[in-house]
mmCIF file of C-alpha atoms in Angstrom:
data_model
loop_
_atom_site.group_PDB
_atom_site.id
_atom_site.type_symbol
_atom_site.label_atom_id
_atom_site.label_comp_id
_atom_site.label_asym_id
_atom_site.label_seq_id
_atom_site.Cartn_x
_atom_site.Cartn_y
_atom_site.Cartn_z
ATOM 1 C CA UNK A 16 5.917 -1.253 28.037
ATOM 2 C CA UNK A 17 9.410 0.060 27.363
ATOM 3 C CA UNK A 18 7.996 3.310 25.977
ATOM 4 C CA UNK A 19 5.718 3.715 29.018
ATOM 5 C CA UNK A 20 8.793 3.636 31.242
ATOM 6 C CA UNK A 21 11.409 5.364 29.093
ATOM 7 C CA UNK A 22 9.451 7.559 26.696
ATOM 8 C CA UNK A 23 9.125 7.351 22.904
ATOM 9 C CA UNK A 24 12.336 8.050 20.907
ATOM 10 C CA UNK A 25 12.121 10.932 18.436
ATOM 11 C CA UNK A 26 12.592 8.758 15.324
ATOM 12 C CA UNK A 27 9.963 6.295 16.487
ATOM 13 C CA UNK A 28 7.524 9.154 17.098
ATOM 14 C CA UNK A 29 8.178 10.654 13.659
ATOM 15 C CA UNK A 30 7.771 7.365 11.781
ATOM 16 C CA UNK A 31 4.618 6.428 13.675
ATOM 17 C CA UNK A 32 3.078 9.832 12.973
ATOM 18 C CA UNK A 33 4.311 10.138 9.377
ATOM 19 C CA UNK A 34 0.811 10.530 7.950
ATOM 20 C CA UNK A 35 0.216 13.597 10.139
ATOM 21 C CA UNK A 36 3.399 15.197 8.833
ATOM 22 C CA UNK A 37 2.537 14.176 5.257
ATOM 23 C CA UNK A 38 -0.873 15.797 5.670
ATOM 24 C CA UNK A 39 0.837 19.008 6.691
ATOM 25 C CA UNK A 40 3.352 18.778 3.844
ATOM 26 C CA UNK A 41 0.569 18.071 1.346
ATOM 27 C CA UNK A 42 -0.754 21.624 1.803
ATOM 28 C CA UNK A 43 2.019 22.736 -0.585
ATOM 29 C CA UNK A 44 3.539 19.458 -1.859
ATOM 30 C CA UNK A 45 5.913 21.086 -4.352
ATOM 31 C CA UNK A 46 7.659 22.989 -1.549
ATOM 32 C CA UNK A 47 7.785 19.921 0.679
ATOM 33 C CA UNK A 48 9.246 17.819 -2.124
ATOM 34 C CA UNK A 49 11.902 20.453 -2.808
ATOM 35 C CA UNK A 50 13.222 20.026 0.722
ATOM 36 C CA UNK A 51 12.936 16.232 0.446
ATOM 37 C CA UNK A 52 14.901 16.145 -2.828
ATOM 38 C CA UNK A 53 17.487 18.839 -2.129
ATOM 39 C CA UNK A 54 20.688 17.097 -1.039
ATOM 40 C CA UNK A 55 21.471 19.681 1.652
ATOM 41 C CA UNK A 56 18.066 19.896 3.325
ATOM 42 C CA UNK A 57 17.266 16.202 2.911
ATOM 43 C CA UNK A 58 20.682 15.387 4.375
ATOM 44 C CA UNK A 59 19.855 17.424 7.477
ATOM 45 C CA UNK A 60 16.492 15.710 7.777
ATOM 46 C CA UNK A 61 17.940 12.212 7.386
ATOM 47 C CA UNK A 62 20.696 12.973 9.879
ATOM 48 C CA UNK A 63 18.160 14.314 12.376
ATOM 49 C CA UNK A 64 15.931 11.244 12.000
ATOM 50 C CA UNK A 65 18.784 8.754 11.926
ATOM 51 C CA UNK A 66 17.970 7.646 8.382
ATOM 52 C CA UNK A 67 20.560 6.167 6.041
ATOM 53 C CA UNK A 68 22.138 8.867 3.820
ATOM 54 C CA UNK A 69 21.700 6.691 0.716
ATOM 55 C CA UNK A 70 17.934 6.378 1.176
ATOM 56 C CA UNK A 71 15.508 8.610 -0.685
ATOM 57 C CA UNK A 72 12.719 10.216 1.322
ATOM 58 C CA UNK A 73 9.347 9.292 -0.242
ATOM 59 C CA UNK A 74 7.916 12.253 -2.124
ATOM 60 C CA UNK A 75 4.371 13.568 -1.928
ATOM 61 C CA UNK A 76 2.008 13.428 -4.902
ATOM 62 C CA UNK A 77 0.627 16.700 -6.289
ATOM 63 C CA UNK A 78 -2.747 15.992 -4.669
ATOM 64 C CA UNK A 79 -4.183 13.486 -2.223
ATOM 65 C CA UNK A 80 -6.195 10.498 -3.382
ATOM 66 C CA UNK A 81 -9.196 11.668 -1.368
ATOM 67 C CA UNK A 82 -9.245 15.027 -3.143
ATOM 68 C CA UNK A 83 -8.792 13.419 -6.558
ATOM 69 C CA UNK A 84 -11.571 10.924 -5.920
ATOM 70 C CA UNK A 85 -13.994 13.601 -4.735
ATOM 71 C CA UNK A 86 -13.527 15.440 -8.036
ATOM 72 C CA UNK A 87 -13.373 12.465 -10.408
ATOM 73 C CA UNK A 88 -15.286 9.489 -9.005
ATOM 74 C CA UNK A 89 -18.748 10.833 -9.977
ATOM 75 C CA UNK A 90 -17.590 10.978 -13.615
ATOM 76 C CA UNK A 91 -15.896 7.561 -13.614
ATOM 77 C CA UNK A 92 -18.434 5.377 -11.825
ATOM 78 C CA UNK A 93 -20.810 3.380 -14.064
ATOM 79 C CA UNK A 94 -24.239 4.902 -14.586
ATOM 80 C CA UNK A 95 -26.901 4.036 -12.030
ATOM 81 C CA UNK A 96 -28.042 0.451 -12.337
ATOM 82 C CA UNK A 97 -25.265 -0.644 -14.706
ATOM 83 C CA UNK A 98 -22.481 -1.527 -12.235
ATOM 84 C CA UNK A 99 -21.545 -5.173 -11.694
ATOM 85 C CA UNK A 100 -21.423 -4.473 -7.965
ATOM 86 C CA UNK A 101 -20.383 -1.869 -5.424
ATOM 87 C CA UNK A 102 -16.989 -1.966 -3.733
ATOM 88 C CA UNK A 103 -15.536 0.256 -1.044
ATOM 89 C CA UNK A 104 -11.940 1.437 -1.349
ATOM 90 C CA UNK A 105 -9.716 1.888 1.697
ATOM 91 C CA UNK A 106 -7.470 4.905 1.209
ATOM 92 C CA UNK A 107 -4.465 3.939 3.296
ATOM 93 C CA UNK A 108 -1.984 6.477 4.598
ATOM 94 C CA UNK A 109 0.667 5.573 2.001
ATOM 95 C CA UNK A 110 -1.620 5.734 -1.036
ATOM 96 C CA UNK A 111 -3.252 8.918 0.213
ATOM 97 C CA UNK A 112 -0.061 10.993 0.145
ATOM 98 C CA UNK A 113 2.790 9.159 -1.624
ATOM 99 C CA UNK A 114 1.516 6.445 -3.961
ATOM 100 C CA UNK A 115 -1.530 8.439 -5.037
ATOM 101 C CA UNK A 116 -0.968 7.612 -8.718
ATOM 102 C CA UNK A 117 -1.450 3.932 -7.882
ATOM 103 C CA UNK A 118 -4.661 4.758 -6.056
ATOM 104 C CA UNK A 119 -5.902 6.708 -9.068
ATOM 105 C CA UNK A 120 -5.160 3.798 -11.391
ATOM 106 C CA UNK A 121 -6.908 1.426 -8.979
ATOM 107 C CA UNK A 122 -10.073 3.521 -9.167
ATOM 108 C CA UNK A 123 -9.785 3.845 -12.938
ATOM 109 C CA UNK A 124 -9.257 0.100 -13.342
ATOM 110 C CA UNK A 125 -12.197 -0.866 -11.131
ATOM 111 C CA UNK A 126 -14.612 1.578 -12.746
ATOM 112 C CA UNK A 127 -13.428 0.647 -16.242
ATOM 113 C CA UNK A 128 -14.135 -3.000 -15.418
ATOM 114 C CA UNK A 129 -17.674 -2.055 -14.391
ATOM 115 C CA UNK A 130 -17.559 -1.681 -10.599
ATOM 116 C CA UNK A 131 -18.973 1.202 -8.617
ATOM 117 C CA UNK A 132 -16.275 2.529 -6.280
ATOM 118 C CA UNK A 133 -17.141 4.299 -3.032
ATOM 119 C CA UNK A 134 -14.671 5.670 -0.500
ATOM 120 C CA UNK A 135 -16.228 5.274 2.965
ATOM 121 C CA UNK A 136 -15.482 7.440 5.946
ATOM 122 C CA UNK A 137 -12.491 5.997 7.785
ATOM 123 C CA UNK A 138 -9.196 6.845 9.448
ATOM 124 C CA UNK A 139 -5.685 5.677 8.612
ATOM 125 C CA UNK A 140 -4.908 2.000 9.206
ATOM 126 C CA UNK A 141 -2.510 2.613 12.135
ATOM 127 C CA UNK A 142 0.097 0.381 10.485
ATOM 128 C CA UNK A 143 2.905 2.853 11.262
ATOM 129 C CA UNK A 144 1.996 2.880 14.966
ATOM 130 C CA UNK A 145 1.913 -0.912 15.107
ATOM 131 C CA UNK A 146 5.222 -1.202 13.268
ATOM 132 C CA UNK A 147 6.913 0.919 15.937
ATOM 133 C CA UNK A 148 5.244 -0.728 18.932
ATOM 134 C CA UNK A 149 2.862 2.109 19.767
ATOM 135 C CA UNK A 150 -0.037 -0.259 20.367
ATOM 136 C CA UNK A 151 -2.134 2.054 22.537
ATOM 137 C CA UNK A 152 -2.220 4.707 19.819
ATOM 138 C CA UNK A 153 -2.999 2.073 17.190
ATOM 139 C CA UNK A 154 -5.891 0.816 19.286
ATOM 140 C CA UNK A 155 -7.610 4.200 19.082
ATOM 141 C CA UNK A 156 -7.599 4.011 15.277
ATOM 142 C CA UNK A 157 -8.653 0.358 15.252
ATOM 143 C CA UNK A 158 -11.694 0.989 17.421
ATOM 144 C CA UNK A 159 -12.800 4.004 15.386
ATOM 145 C CA UNK A 160 -12.327 2.270 12.040
ATOM 146 C CA UNK A 161 -14.288 -0.717 13.320
ATOM 147 C CA UNK A 162 -17.157 1.534 14.422
ATOM 148 C CA UNK A 163 -17.148 3.424 11.112
ATOM 149 C CA UNK A 164 -17.115 0.331 8.900
ATOM 150 C CA UNK A 165 -18.840 -2.497 10.792
ATOM 151 C CA UNK A 166 -22.288 -1.669 9.359
ATOM 152 C CA UNK A 167 -21.037 -0.749 5.886
ATOM 153 C CA UNK A 168 -18.733 -3.561 4.777
ATOM 154 C CA UNK A 169 -20.277 -6.917 3.827
ATOM 155 C CA UNK A 170 -19.406 -9.908 1.658
ATOM 156 C CA UNK A 171 -21.414 -8.269 -1.149
ATOM 157 C CA UNK A 172 -19.812 -4.842 -0.619
ATOM 158 C CA UNK A 173 -16.210 -5.573 0.453
ATOM 159 C CA UNK A 174 -13.500 -3.130 1.479
ATOM 160 C CA UNK A 175 -10.591 -3.262 -0.966
ATOM 161 C CA UNK A 176 -7.060 -2.255 -0.069
ATOM 162 C CA UNK A 177 -4.062 -1.374 -2.199
ATOM 163 C CA UNK A 178 -1.197 -1.545 0.305
ATOM 164 C CA UNK A 179 -1.050 -5.056 1.846
ATOM 165 C CA UNK A 180 0.310 -4.013 5.237
ATOM 166 C CA UNK A 181 -2.556 -1.540 5.694
ATOM 167 C CA UNK A 182 -5.632 -3.503 4.588
ATOM 168 C CA UNK A 183 -4.471 -6.736 6.232
ATOM 169 C CA UNK A 184 -4.356 -4.921 9.578
ATOM 170 C CA UNK A 185 -8.136 -5.359 9.613
ATOM 171 C CA UNK A 186 -7.682 -9.112 9.352
ATOM 172 C CA UNK A 187 -4.752 -9.533 11.740
ATOM 173 C CA UNK A 188 -4.458 -6.947 14.523
ATOM 174 C CA UNK A 189 -7.871 -5.250 14.671
ATOM 175 C CA UNK A 190 -9.769 -8.161 16.281
ATOM 176 C CA UNK A 191 -7.201 -8.072 19.109
ATOM 177 C CA UNK A 192 -7.412 -4.290 19.526
ATOM 178 C CA UNK A 193 -11.164 -3.632 19.607
ATOM 179 C CA UNK A 194 -13.262 -4.067 22.739
ATOM 180 C CA UNK A 195 -13.555 -7.712 23.782
ATOM 181 C CA UNK A 196 -17.301 -7.690 23.082
ATOM 182 C CA UNK A 197 -16.600 -6.634 19.478
ATOM 183 C CA UNK A 198 -13.935 -9.251 18.711
ATOM 184 C CA UNK A 199 -16.202 -11.636 16.768
ATOM 185 C CA UNK A 200 -17.672 -8.781 14.757
ATOM 186 C CA UNK A 201 -14.144 -7.505 14.012
ATOM 187 C CA UNK A 202 -13.140 -10.967 12.767
ATOM 188 C CA UNK A 203 -16.214 -10.958 10.493
ATOM 189 C CA UNK A 204 -15.303 -7.487 9.227
ATOM 190 C CA UNK A 205 -11.737 -8.597 8.523
ATOM 191 C CA UNK A 206 -12.953 -11.437 6.315
ATOM 192 C CA UNK A 207 -14.555 -8.859 4.019
ATOM 193 C CA UNK A 208 -11.468 -6.618 3.896
ATOM 194 C CA UNK A 209 -9.600 -7.778 0.807
ATOM 195 C CA UNK A 210 -6.496 -6.968 -1.130
ATOM 196 C CA UNK A 211 -7.606 -5.570 -4.469
ATOM 197 C CA UNK A 212 -5.702 -8.546 -5.936
ATOM 198 C CA UNK A 213 -7.894 -10.984 -3.993
ATOM 199 C CA UNK A 214 -11.089 -9.309 -5.172
ATOM 200 C CA UNK A 215 -10.133 -9.226 -8.844
ATOM 201 C CA UNK A 216 -8.891 -12.823 -8.765
ATOM 202 C CA UNK A 217 -12.220 -13.966 -7.286
ATOM 203 C CA UNK A 218 -14.142 -11.977 -9.896
ATOM 204 C CA UNK A 219 -12.067 -13.562 -12.676
ATOM 205 C CA UNK A 220 -12.746 -17.061 -11.315
ATOM 206 C CA UNK A 221 -16.462 -16.271 -11.200
ATOM 207 C CA UNK A 222 -16.362 -15.279 -14.874
ATOM 208 C CA UNK A 223 -17.142 -11.628 -14.236
ATOM 209 C CA UNK A 224 -13.973 -10.260 -15.862
ATOM 210 C CA UNK A 225 -13.571 -10.137 -19.618
ATOM 211 C CA UNK A 226 -9.987 -10.995 -20.559
ATOM 212 C CA UNK A 227 -10.516 -9.617 -24.077
ATOM 213 C CA UNK A 228 -10.386 -6.035 -22.778
ATOM 214 C CA UNK A 229 -6.684 -6.568 -22.080
ATOM 215 C CA UNK A 230 -3.801 -6.462 -24.537
ATOM 216 C CA UNK A 231 -2.744 -9.471 -26.604
ATOM 217 C CA UNK A 232 0.885 -8.368 -26.334
ATOM 218 C CA UNK A 233 3.323 -10.974 -25.052
ATOM 219 C CA UNK A 234 5.093 -9.946 -21.837
ATOM 220 C CA UNK A 235 6.913 -11.568 -18.950
ATOM 221 C CA UNK A 236 6.234 -10.458 -15.383
ATOM 222 C CA UNK A 237 8.462 -11.056 -12.367
ATOM 223 C CA UNK A 238 6.470 -10.780 -9.132
ATOM 224 C CA UNK A 239 7.813 -10.103 -5.638
ATOM 225 C CA UNK A 240 5.197 -10.746 -2.936
ATOM 226 C CA UNK A 241 4.758 -8.598 0.152
ATOM 227 C CA UNK A 242 5.609 -10.177 3.519
ATOM 228 C CA UNK A 243 2.193 -9.388 5.037
ATOM 229 C CA UNK A 244 0.584 -10.889 1.968
ATOM 230 C CA UNK A 245 2.654 -14.076 2.258
ATOM 231 C CA UNK A 246 1.878 -14.441 5.962
ATOM 232 C CA UNK A 247 -1.817 -13.530 6.044
ATOM 233 C CA UNK A 248 -3.085 -14.086 2.506
ATOM 234 C CA UNK A 249 -1.269 -15.481 -0.528
ATOM 235 C CA UNK A 250 0.725 -14.326 -3.515
ATOM 236 C CA UNK A 251 -1.438 -16.554 -5.741
ATOM 237 C CA UNK A 252 -4.267 -14.011 -6.305
ATOM 238 C CA UNK A 253 -1.690 -11.470 -7.499
ATOM 239 C CA UNK A 254 -0.164 -14.005 -9.858
ATOM 240 C CA UNK A 255 -3.641 -14.877 -11.127
ATOM 241 C CA UNK A 256 -4.677 -11.309 -11.934
ATOM 242 C CA UNK A 257 -1.369 -10.574 -13.645
ATOM 243 C CA UNK A 258 -2.064 -13.631 -15.800
ATOM 244 C CA UNK A 259 -5.447 -12.315 -16.985
ATOM 245 C CA UNK A 260 -3.917 -10.755 -20.126
ATOM 246 C CA UNK A 261 -3.766 -13.941 -22.184
ATOM 247 C CA UNK A 262 -0.136 -13.626 -23.267
ATOM 248 C CA UNK A 263 1.335 -12.500 -19.963
ATOM 249 C CA UNK A 264 3.623 -15.068 -18.290
ATOM 250 C CA UNK A 265 4.056 -14.499 -14.568
ATOM 251 C CA UNK A 266 6.880 -15.869 -12.438
ATOM 252 C CA UNK A 267 6.956 -15.402 -8.665
ATOM 253 C CA UNK A 268 10.447 -14.490 -7.483
ATOM 254 C CA UNK A 269 11.314 -17.017 -4.712
ATOM 255 C CA UNK A 270 12.311 -14.243 -2.336
ATOM 256 C CA UNK A 271 11.677 -13.759 1.362
ATOM 257 C CA UNK A 272 11.636 -10.271 2.849
ATOM 258 C CA UNK A 273 12.872 -7.568 0.494
ATOM 259 C CA UNK A 274 14.999 -6.216 3.332
ATOM 260 C CA UNK A 275 13.082 -3.009 3.934
ATOM 261 C CA UNK A 276 10.610 -4.334 6.524
ATOM 262 C CA UNK A 277 8.648 -1.110 6.920
ATOM 263 C CA UNK A 278 11.029 1.556 8.218
ATOM 264 C CA UNK A 279 13.783 -0.893 9.240
ATOM 265 C CA UNK A 280 15.737 -0.430 6.018
ATOM 266 C CA UNK A 281 15.540 3.356 6.270
ATOM 267 C CA UNK A 282 17.255 3.399 9.647
ATOM 268 C CA UNK A 283 20.955 4.231 9.450
ATOM 269 C CA UNK A 284 22.171 1.351 11.611
ATOM 270 C CA UNK A 285 20.126 -1.192 9.620
ATOM 271 C CA UNK A 286 20.837 -0.036 6.070
ATOM 272 C CA UNK A 287 23.725 -2.435 5.314
ATOM 273 C CA UNK A 288 21.828 -5.430 6.674
ATOM 274 C CA UNK A 289 18.750 -4.365 4.729
ATOM 275 C CA UNK A 290 20.679 -4.350 1.464
ATOM 276 C CA UNK A 291 22.301 -7.711 2.250
ATOM 277 C CA UNK A 292 18.842 -9.223 2.697
ATOM 278 C CA UNK A 293 17.830 -7.805 -0.680
ATOM 279 C CA UNK A 294 20.926 -9.315 -2.280
ATOM 280 C CA UNK A 295 20.044 -12.836 -1.148
ATOM 281 C CA UNK A 296 17.469 -13.427 -3.901
ATOM 282 C CA UNK A 297 15.433 -10.357 -4.855
ATOM 283 C CA UNK A 298 18.047 -7.987 -6.261
ATOM 284 C CA UNK A 299 19.806 -10.560 -8.485
ATOM 285 C CA UNK A 300 16.428 -11.755 -9.820
ATOM 286 C CA UNK A 301 15.453 -8.192 -10.733
ATOM 287 C CA UNK A 302 18.821 -7.358 -12.285
ATOM 288 C CA UNK A 303 18.670 -10.399 -14.561
ATOM 289 C CA UNK A 304 14.981 -9.991 -15.420
ATOM 290 C CA UNK A 305 15.761 -8.464 -18.807
ATOM 291 C CA UNK A 306 12.737 -6.673 -20.267
ATOM 292 C CA UNK A 307 10.286 -8.383 -17.891
ATOM 293 C CA UNK A 308 7.885 -6.200 -15.952
ATOM 294 C CA UNK A 309 8.789 -6.091 -12.251
ATOM 295 C CA UNK A 310 5.685 -6.167 -10.048
ATOM 296 C CA UNK A 311 5.518 -5.671 -6.274
ATOM 297 C CA UNK A 312 2.400 -4.775 -4.255
ATOM 298 C CA UNK A 313 4.218 -3.257 -1.273
ATOM 299 C CA UNK A 314 5.259 0.393 -1.028
ATOM 300 C CA UNK A 315 8.457 -0.350 0.892
ATOM 301 C CA UNK A 316 9.281 -3.228 -1.468
ATOM 302 C CA UNK A 317 9.162 -0.950 -4.499
ATOM 303 C CA UNK A 318 11.459 1.577 -2.788
ATOM 304 C CA UNK A 319 13.887 -1.198 -1.870
ATOM 305 C CA UNK A 320 13.962 -2.554 -5.424
ATOM 306 C CA UNK A 321 14.633 0.929 -6.795
ATOM 307 C CA UNK A 322 17.433 1.617 -4.299
ATOM 308 C CA UNK A 323 18.982 -1.832 -4.716
ATOM 309 C CA UNK A 324 18.806 -2.281 -8.482
ATOM 310 C CA UNK A 325 17.885 1.052 -10.070
ATOM 311 C CA UNK A 326 14.846 -0.596 -11.668
ATOM 312 C CA UNK A 327 11.274 0.591 -11.172
ATOM 313 C CA UNK A 328 8.780 -1.960 -9.852
ATOM 314 C CA UNK A 329 5.070 -1.472 -10.485
ATOM 315 C CA UNK A 330 2.077 -2.263 -8.351
ATOM 316 C CA UNK A 331 0.050 -5.088 -9.982
ATOM 317 C CA UNK A 332 -2.823 -2.627 -10.482
ATOM 318 C CA UNK A 333 -0.541 -0.433 -12.574
ATOM 319 C CA UNK A 334 0.425 -3.435 -14.693
ATOM 320 C CA UNK A 335 -3.220 -4.316 -15.334
ATOM 321 C CA UNK A 336 -4.201 -0.716 -16.034
ATOM 322 C CA UNK A 337 -1.475 -0.375 -18.645
ATOM 323 C CA UNK A 338 -2.560 -3.707 -20.177
ATOM 324 C CA UNK A 339 -6.088 -2.459 -20.883
ATOM 325 C CA UNK A 340 -6.827 -1.814 -24.555
#
């Protein structure tokens, strides 16, 4: 309502539409990344957007996940009739352009474990619009995604998501954004939209995952859960899948929000508060983790951990992929 009366601030507009700008930058990602990494040009950009000078602008991957999948999925998927089941993968706006390597490993992990992976036709999740209060714009994406996926996604062929804040939008906001007549169907769709962690944990419980394909190496894992995951799902499935390698010991860091909260921690006026939130529990736990693997499903969480401690946190999928033998 405020935006309807006063207009949308420039920074809000840019953050909400970041995937459109990433799509443009992904035409020549090396050039885009040069400007993002160069201290002079990135400084101008951060100053223009009102971002904290100490923050790093997320870089683009050398290709998009959609392009990579189009070239490689036919070679990776199990041969016809041999797959355990078919799953659909939601290519969210963060994994498509920035965390593409995690998306690639997700596909490789699923196909290696015997699942057929299909990327359905869909749009971005609209998470960035919702995070900045641009509900009307988000509603357009919600309605279109519902129409594209309502007859495709079922309990037997679920939609798996990598970034918690994106895939859980189907479960939380979408039923409130679609047409009133479609609300029940949107709720039903949301129940079959799962974190990849949730899917793999359920498959392990059902005895459809072979733990012997993973390393016997002894490792400790420190896990920081995503806020959306804590509120709308659970950190337990993530802990369970990270415990599939028989000698992996997983400890959930008793942290609240990492301090980033989407774009909040990027914004200049919120940077100090963001780092103070991280220092409450998360940062000290990571600093004193020794040689333990640091795992965090959320994109913003991993950036916050890197900026606050200098340590690299991995998505749980990356941890499992590297544990395969």
